[in-house]
mmCIF file of C-alpha atoms in Angstrom:
data_model
loop_
_atom_site.group_PDB
_atom_site.id
_atom_site.type_symbol
_atom_site.label_atom_id
_atom_site.label_comp_id
_atom_site.label_asym_id
_atom_site.label_seq_id
_atom_site.Cartn_x
_atom_site.Cartn_y
_atom_site.Cartn_z
ATOM 1 C CA LYS A 23 -5.847 -16.405 -10.462
ATOM 2 C CA VAL A 24 -4.813 -17.943 -7.146
ATOM 3 C CA VAL A 25 -4.842 -14.592 -5.310
ATOM 4 C CA ASN A 26 -8.159 -13.519 -6.784
ATOM 5 C CA ARG A 27 -9.732 -16.869 -5.804
ATOM 6 C CA LEU A 28 -8.298 -16.503 -2.289
ATOM 7 C CA LEU A 29 -9.783 -13.016 -1.977
ATOM 8 C CA GLU A 30 -13.152 -14.116 -3.312
ATOM 9 C CA ARG A 31 -13.304 -17.100 -0.946
ATOM 10 C CA ASN A 32 -12.603 -14.783 2.005
ATOM 11 C CA LYS A 33 -14.934 -12.015 0.809
ATOM 12 C CA LEU A 34 -12.121 -9.472 0.514
ATOM 13 C CA GLN A 35 -11.386 -6.734 -1.981
ATOM 14 C CA ALA A 36 -7.899 -6.505 -3.472
ATOM 15 C CA ARG A 37 -7.671 -2.852 -2.445
ATOM 16 C CA ASP A 38 -7.771 -4.044 1.189
ATOM 17 C CA ILE A 39 -4.620 -6.179 1.025
ATOM 18 C CA THR A 40 -0.904 -5.751 1.012
ATOM 19 C CA LEU A 41 0.702 -8.128 -1.474
ATOM 20 C CA ILE A 42 4.208 -9.495 -1.178
ATOM 21 C CA ALA A 43 4.982 -11.722 -4.127
ATOM 22 C CA HIS A 44 7.762 -13.663 -5.749
ATOM 23 C CA GLN A 45 9.714 -11.068 -7.699
ATOM 24 C CA THR A 46 11.279 -11.991 -11.004
ATOM 25 C CA SER A 47 10.943 -9.065 -13.378
ATOM 26 C CA LYS A 48 9.248 -5.719 -13.944
ATOM 27 C CA PHE A 49 7.074 -7.417 -16.574
ATOM 28 C CA VAL A 50 5.696 -9.915 -14.012
ATOM 29 C CA TYR A 51 5.356 -7.168 -11.373
ATOM 30 C CA ASP A 52 3.274 -5.040 -13.765
ATOM 31 C CA ALA A 53 1.133 -8.022 -14.787
ATOM 32 C CA TRP A 54 0.326 -8.864 -11.160
ATOM 33 C CA VAL A 55 -0.459 -5.234 -10.327
ATOM 34 C CA ASP A 56 -2.891 -5.136 -13.269
ATOM 35 C CA ALA A 57 -4.471 -8.526 -12.549
ATOM 36 C CA ILE A 58 -4.738 -8.245 -8.755
ATOM 37 C CA GLN A 59 -4.769 -4.479 -8.070
ATOM 38 C CA PRO A 60 -3.732 -4.723 -4.419
ATOM 39 C CA GLY A 61 -4.019 -1.748 -2.099
ATOM 40 C CA GLN A 62 -0.295 -2.028 -1.467
ATOM 41 C CA TYR A 63 2.349 -4.056 -3.280
ATOM 42 C CA ILE A 64 5.695 -4.419 -1.567
ATOM 43 C CA SER A 65 8.626 -5.108 -3.838
ATOM 44 C CA THR A 66 12.374 -4.587 -3.673
ATOM 45 C CA LEU A 67 12.955 -5.664 -7.267
ATOM 46 C CA GLU A 68 14.778 -2.496 -8.280
ATOM 47 C CA GLU A 69 16.985 -2.606 -5.181
ATOM 48 C CA LEU A 70 17.608 -6.347 -4.684
ATOM 49 C CA GLY A 71 16.609 -7.935 -7.992
ATOM 50 C CA ASP A 72 15.342 -11.478 -8.435
ATOM 51 C CA MET A 73 15.994 -13.373 -5.205
ATOM 52 C CA VAL A 74 14.421 -16.580 -6.513
ATOM 53 C CA SER A 75 12.435 -18.314 -3.737
ATOM 54 C CA ALA A 76 13.818 -15.984 -1.045
ATOM 55 C CA SER A 77 12.021 -12.856 -2.276
ATOM 56 C CA VAL A 78 8.827 -13.319 -0.245
ATOM 57 C CA PRO A 79 10.433 -14.020 3.161
ATOM 58 C CA VAL A 80 13.174 -11.430 2.614
ATOM 59 C CA ASN A 81 10.681 -8.729 1.657
ATOM 60 C CA LEU A 82 8.362 -9.655 4.518
ATOM 61 C CA ALA A 83 11.188 -9.316 7.032
ATOM 62 C CA ARG A 84 12.781 -6.275 5.424
ATOM 63 C CA CYS A 85 9.562 -4.316 4.860
ATOM 64 C CA TYR A 86 7.360 -5.528 7.729
ATOM 65 C CA SER A 87 7.080 -2.059 9.263
ATOM 66 C CA ASP A 88 5.958 -0.644 5.889
ATOM 67 C CA ILE A 89 2.877 -2.876 5.648
ATOM 68 C CA GLN A 90 -0.195 -0.640 5.713
ATOM 69 C CA MET A 91 -3.099 -3.075 5.482
ATOM 70 C CA ASP A 92 -4.500 -5.470 8.084
ATOM 71 C CA LYS A 93 -4.738 -8.207 5.447
ATOM 72 C CA LEU A 94 -1.514 -9.533 3.979
ATOM 73 C CA VAL A 95 -1.199 -11.928 1.050
ATOM 74 C CA LEU A 96 2.054 -13.744 0.361
ATOM 75 C CA LEU A 97 2.319 -15.123 -3.175
ATOM 76 C CA GLY A 98 5.070 -17.579 -3.982
ATOM 77 C CA ILE A 99 6.109 -19.675 -6.932
ATOM 78 C CA GLY A 100 7.271 -23.159 -6.037
ATOM 79 C CA MET A 101 8.464 -26.283 -7.728
ATOM 80 C CA GLU A 102 7.150 -26.851 -11.241
ATOM 81 C CA MET A 103 5.986 -23.208 -11.372
ATOM 82 C CA ARG A 104 3.021 -23.762 -9.047
ATOM 83 C CA ALA A 105 1.660 -20.623 -7.438
ATOM 84 C CA THR A 106 0.797 -20.637 -3.763
ATOM 85 C CA ALA A 107 -0.871 -17.825 -1.830
ATOM 86 C CA ILE A 108 -1.517 -17.446 1.855
ATOM 87 C CA LEU A 109 -3.639 -14.861 3.631
ATOM 88 C CA PHE A 110 -2.719 -13.376 6.989
ATOM 89 C CA SER A 111 -4.823 -11.083 9.130
ATOM 90 C CA ARG A 112 -2.895 -8.615 11.282
ATOM 91 C CA GLY A 113 -5.965 -7.089 12.876
ATOM 92 C CA SER A 114 -7.942 -8.065 15.956
ATOM 93 C CA GLU A 115 -10.039 -10.683 14.113
#
């Protein structure tokens, strides 16, 4: 819900973003793909597994050159299972 609200508030379509999210399991990955439907979803779950809170910054650094969209959403899970999302614009805006 947090990503979809973020997109709505910024008048963006999910197909226009790259998503890098907290990675815990294939089940969660599939659920977020279905619920958000991002244009690109970067994950290293099969290669690196669950990296707990490090998955978002590690995947951002490791896969930065693979990002295809100008809009980037980072989705993290923090203390007490609270979801946090942040939107970055890599374009000229």
